[in-house]
Amino acid sequence: MQANVYTISSPQNVYLDGEIQYVQQQNFMQDTTKGTIDTINVTDKQQVKKGQALFTYKNDTVIQQYDNLSDQLKNLRSTYKQIQQQLTDISKAQQQVQQAQIDSSVNTTTTTNTTKSSLQSQLDQNNQQQASIKKQLDSIKNNRYTTITAPFDGNISLTAITNTDTNKSILTLTDPKMQVVSNVSEKDVLKLKTGQTVKITVYGTTQDINGTIRSIGTESIQASITQGSTSTASATQSSSISSANVSYYPVYIDIDKQYGFHPGFHVQGTTTAENQLPKIPISSVLNENSKNYVWVVNNSKLKKVEVTTEKLNDTYMQVKSGVNFGDKIISKPTSSMKEGATINATTTEN
């Protein structure tokens, strides 16, 4: 039997031009609002763990303020004790007053009560002042010295600084693990998903490595590229972005090798469009009992296969299930075709 055979074309490739970068790298700049550098707790090229102390600021202004408030609190506490002692002494004196004193004793008692009331008012005021100072002390005590810790595991690179340096780099913390960062256009980014495998060629060495997409950014980086900020787009890409006004999105790719190249090496990744479906001619689809079928050619034999399809355009259907890329099907089936019949392809289309 003669028939036209259609070969379902392979999925379209997506190309990801990018650059090898460290997964994490943080430069610590001197922050004068925290004071001056008091202690550096690490050495150059030292390996540190997340949470480990890197360096400590000393804020002399806050320390002086804390000391002044502490002195005020100490004086208030001393005054409080003195007032308490006066109240105790007056209470003892009142207990010694005899009920049979002369009438003027009433006036003496009234005067004593007035004095006690005044002293109690002073105690209350003293308590309020102490509470206010304690609150101030609590709010600034941790600002006297500020210890900066490592936000992730990594290696230290120290920068030489002096006491007069301001807004200078203190050290750099680098996670030595490397990744590929690629900028993918809005035309291709929706064809990718996390967990997708990528074949990567390193230009500087021509070696191939395997990668897996770890995350895909959702914010356009068009502005940062066109303004010349750090990016993984090549000069050609940057030019095309500016001229074509196409947005690009960062894609972060884990790689299976960590040697044979350095951060800054450029690469090209290749993967297939994740959401791409096999495409077949509308003329190849048979409808029987509300189900769609195609004739698949395998070893020159016909096999009827049910397919789930959706219309792509006036010429082609997309296949959700039933056949796959590379399969061969009859493009224009006839009613005389039967299961297991031998086919001689007169034309191969794709």
PDB file of C-alpha atoms in Angstrom, residues 20-145:
ATOM      1  CA  ILE A  20      29.549  31.123  35.102  1.00  0.00           C
ATOM      2  CA  GLN A  21      29.174  32.911  38.433  1.00  0.00           C
ATOM      3  CA  TYR A  22      29.483  32.135  42.105  1.00  0.00           C
ATOM      4  CA  VAL A  23      26.189  30.988  43.612  1.00  0.00           C
ATOM      5  CA  GLN A  24      26.593  33.498  46.451  1.00  0.00           C
ATOM      6  CA  GLN A  25      29.033  36.340  46.981  1.00  0.00           C
ATOM      7  CA  GLN A  26      28.649  39.284  49.337  1.00  0.00           C
ATOM      8  CA  ASN A  27      30.887  42.306  49.743  1.00  0.00           C
ATOM      9  CA  PHE A  28      30.737  43.877  53.219  1.00  0.00           C
ATOM     10  CA  MET A  29      31.119  47.664  53.128  1.00  0.00           C
ATOM     11  CA  GLN A  30      31.979  49.750  56.159  1.00  0.00           C
ATOM     12  CA  ASP A  31      28.823  51.224  57.726  1.00  0.00           C
ATOM     13  CA  THR A  32      29.704  54.360  59.681  1.00  0.00           C
ATOM     14  CA  THR A  33      26.248  54.482  61.278  1.00  0.00           C
ATOM     15  CA  LYS A  34      27.309  51.437  63.306  1.00  0.00           C
ATOM     16  CA  GLY A  35      30.611  53.020  64.376  1.00  0.00           C
ATOM     17  CA  THR A  36      34.185  52.032  63.608  1.00  0.00           C
ATOM     18  CA  ILE A  37      35.711  48.600  63.101  1.00  0.00           C
ATOM     19  CA  ASP A  38      36.741  47.292  66.520  1.00  0.00           C
ATOM     20  CA  THR A  39      37.634  43.675  65.780  1.00  0.00           C
ATOM     21  CA  ILE A  40      37.995  41.521  62.681  1.00  0.00           C
ATOM     22  CA  ASN A  41      37.328  37.950  63.728  1.00  0.00           C
ATOM     23  CA  VAL A  42      38.503  36.167  60.579  1.00  0.00           C
ATOM     24  CA  THR A  43      41.639  35.876  58.481  1.00  0.00           C
ATOM     25  CA  ASP A  44      42.201  36.068  54.749  1.00  0.00           C
ATOM     26  CA  LYS A  45      41.168  32.897  52.850  1.00  0.00           C
ATOM     27  CA  GLN A  46      39.569  31.445  55.983  1.00  0.00           C
ATOM     28  CA  GLN A  47      36.592  29.132  55.540  1.00  0.00           C
ATOM     29  CA  VAL A  48      33.633  30.155  57.688  1.00  0.00           C
ATOM     30  CA  LYS A  49      30.237  28.720  58.513  1.00  0.00           C
ATOM     31  CA  LYS A  50      26.876  30.453  58.392  1.00  0.00           C
ATOM     32  CA  GLY A  51      26.365  32.456  61.597  1.00  0.00           C
ATOM     33  CA  GLN A  52      30.089  32.727  62.391  1.00  0.00           C
ATOM     34  CA  ALA A  53      31.301  36.166  63.578  1.00  0.00           C
ATOM     35  CA  LEU A  54      33.121  38.113  60.851  1.00  0.00           C
ATOM     36  CA  PHE A  55      33.836  41.505  62.442  1.00  0.00           C
ATOM     37  CA  THR A  56      32.569  43.840  65.148  1.00  0.00           C
ATOM     38  CA  TYR A  57      31.749  47.549  65.151  1.00  0.00           C
ATOM     39  CA  LYS A  58      32.333  49.790  68.171  1.00  0.00           C
ATOM     40  CA  ASN A  59      30.103  52.866  68.467  1.00  0.00           C
ATOM     41  CA  ASP A  60      31.780  55.338  70.849  1.00  0.00           C
ATOM     42  CA  THR A  61      28.857  57.763  70.690  1.00  0.00           C
ATOM     43  CA  VAL A  62      26.373  55.129  71.822  1.00  0.00           C
ATOM     44  CA  ILE A  63      28.793  53.849  74.470  1.00  0.00           C
ATOM     45  CA  GLN A  64      29.082  57.364  75.946  1.00  0.00           C
ATOM     46  CA  GLN A  65      25.314  57.776  75.863  1.00  0.00           C
ATOM     47  CA  TYR A  66      24.873  54.412  77.580  1.00  0.00           C
ATOM     48  CA  ASP A  67      27.390  55.295  80.295  1.00  0.00           C
ATOM     49  CA  ASN A  68      25.701  58.655  80.960  1.00  0.00           C
ATOM     50  CA  LEU A  69      22.299  57.007  81.270  1.00  0.00           C
ATOM     51  CA  SER A  70      23.769  54.342  83.552  1.00  0.00           C
ATOM     52  CA  ASP A  71      25.161  57.056  85.844  1.00  0.00           C
ATOM     53  CA  GLN A  72      21.757  58.770  85.932  1.00  0.00           C
ATOM     54  CA  LEU A  73      20.108  55.479  86.839  1.00  0.00           C
ATOM     55  CA  LYS A  74      22.647  54.868  89.583  1.00  0.00           C
ATOM     56  CA  ASN A  75      21.977  58.322  91.092  1.00  0.00           C
ATOM     57  CA  LEU A  76      18.219  57.794  90.912  1.00  0.00           C
ATOM     58  CA  ARG A  77      18.527  54.480  92.736  1.00  0.00           C
ATOM     59  CA  SER A  78      20.640  56.109  95.440  1.00  0.00           C
ATOM     60  CA  THR A  79      18.092  58.905  95.844  1.00  0.00           C
ATOM     61  CA  TYR A  80      15.298  56.347  95.972  1.00  0.00           C
ATOM     62  CA  LYS A  81      16.962  54.559  98.883  1.00  0.00           C
ATOM     63  CA  GLN A  82      17.414  57.832 100.749  1.00  0.00           C
ATOM     64  CA  ILE A  83      13.752  58.745 100.357  1.00  0.00           C
ATOM     65  CA  GLN A  84      12.729  55.258 101.443  1.00  0.00           C
ATOM     66  CA  GLN A  85      14.869  55.635 104.563  1.00  0.00           C
ATOM     67  CA  GLN A  86      13.228  58.970 105.373  1.00  0.00           C
ATOM     68  CA  LEU A  87       9.797  57.382 105.086  1.00  0.00           C
ATOM     69  CA  THR A  88      10.879  54.530 107.343  1.00  0.00           C
ATOM     70  CA  ASP A  89      12.213  56.941 109.960  1.00  0.00           C
ATOM     71  CA  ILE A  90       9.007  59.004 109.937  1.00  0.00           C
ATOM     72  CA  SER A  91       6.870  55.887 110.305  1.00  0.00           C
ATOM     73  CA  LYS A  92       8.894  54.776 113.311  1.00  0.00           C
ATOM     74  CA  ALA A  93       8.560  58.215 114.897  1.00  0.00           C
ATOM     75  CA  GLN A  94       4.793  58.160 114.411  1.00  0.00           C
ATOM     76  CA  GLN A  95       4.530  54.841 116.208  1.00  0.00           C
ATOM     77  CA  GLN A  96       6.247  56.369 119.237  1.00  0.00           C
ATOM     78  CA  VAL A  97       3.706  59.190 119.585  1.00  0.00           C
ATOM     79  CA  GLN A  98       1.539  58.669 122.620  1.00  0.00           C
ATOM     80  CA  GLN A  99      -2.244  58.958 122.434  1.00  0.00           C
ATOM     81  CA  ALA A 100      -2.243  61.120 125.535  1.00  0.00           C
ATOM     82  CA  GLN A 101      -0.111  63.929 124.055  1.00  0.00           C
ATOM     83  CA  ILE A 102      -1.359  67.472 124.323  1.00  0.00           C
ATOM     84  CA  ASP A 103      -3.811  68.828 121.743  1.00  0.00           C
ATOM     85  CA  SER A 104      -1.012  70.288 119.652  1.00  0.00           C
ATOM     86  CA  SER A 105       0.036  66.752 118.799  1.00  0.00           C
ATOM     87  CA  VAL A 106      -2.796  66.601 116.298  1.00  0.00           C
ATOM     88  CA  ASN A 107      -1.192  69.376 114.301  1.00  0.00           C
ATOM     89  CA  THR A 108       2.149  67.543 114.486  1.00  0.00           C
ATOM     90  CA  THR A 109       0.579  64.369 113.075  1.00  0.00           C
ATOM     91  CA  THR A 110      -0.996  66.334 110.231  1.00  0.00           C
ATOM     92  CA  THR A 111       2.353  67.864 109.369  1.00  0.00           C
ATOM     93  CA  THR A 112       4.003  64.437 109.443  1.00  0.00           C
ATOM     94  CA  ASN A 113       1.411  62.939 107.098  1.00  0.00           C
ATOM     95  CA  THR A 114       1.935  65.802 104.669  1.00  0.00           C
ATOM     96  CA  THR A 115       5.661  65.115 104.696  1.00  0.00           C
ATOM     97  CA  LYS A 116       5.097  61.402 104.051  1.00  0.00           C
ATOM     98  CA  SER A 117       2.774  62.202 101.136  1.00  0.00           C
ATOM     99  CA  SER A 118       5.401  64.467  99.615  1.00  0.00           C
ATOM    100  CA  LEU A 119       8.097  61.830  99.999  1.00  0.00           C
ATOM    101  CA  GLN A 120       5.860  59.155  98.452  1.00  0.00           C
ATOM    102  CA  SER A 121       5.229  61.446  95.488  1.00  0.00           C
ATOM    103  CA  GLN A 122       8.990  61.798  95.073  1.00  0.00           C
ATOM    104  CA  LEU A 123       9.337  58.010  95.122  1.00  0.00           C
ATOM    105  CA  ASP A 124       6.696  57.628  92.413  1.00  0.00           C
ATOM    106  CA  GLN A 125       8.397  60.230  90.259  1.00  0.00           C
ATOM    107  CA  ASN A 126      11.760  58.557  90.822  1.00  0.00           C
ATOM    108  CA  ASN A 127      10.283  55.210  89.736  1.00  0.00           C
ATOM    109  CA  GLN A 128       8.974  56.743  86.524  1.00  0.00           C
ATOM    110  CA  GLN A 129      12.370  58.273  85.765  1.00  0.00           C
ATOM    111  CA  GLN A 130      14.102  54.955  86.396  1.00  0.00           C
ATOM    112  CA  ALA A 131      11.676  53.145  84.090  1.00  0.00           C
ATOM    113  CA  SER A 132      12.261  55.699  81.341  1.00  0.00           C
ATOM    114  CA  ILE A 133      16.047  55.398  81.605  1.00  0.00           C
ATOM    115  CA  LYS A 134      15.892  51.587  81.676  1.00  0.00           C
ATOM    116  CA  LYS A 135      13.863  51.669  78.482  1.00  0.00           C
ATOM    117  CA  GLN A 136      16.456  53.919  76.840  1.00  0.00           C
ATOM    118  CA  LEU A 137      19.267  51.649  78.001  1.00  0.00           C
ATOM    119  CA  ASP A 138      17.526  48.575  76.609  1.00  0.00           C
ATOM    120  CA  SER A 139      17.020  50.275  73.256  1.00  0.00           C
ATOM    121  CA  ILE A 140      20.699  51.166  72.769  1.00  0.00           C
ATOM    122  CA  LYS A 141      22.658  48.529  74.679  1.00  0.00           C
ATOM    123  CA  ASN A 142      23.002  46.262  71.636  1.00  0.00           C
ATOM    124  CA  ASN A 143      24.162  49.191  69.496  1.00  0.00           C
ATOM    125  CA  ARG A 144      27.349  49.765  71.488  1.00  0.00           C
ATOM    126  CA  TYR A 145      28.947  46.822  69.738  1.00  0.00           C
TER     127      TYR A 145
END
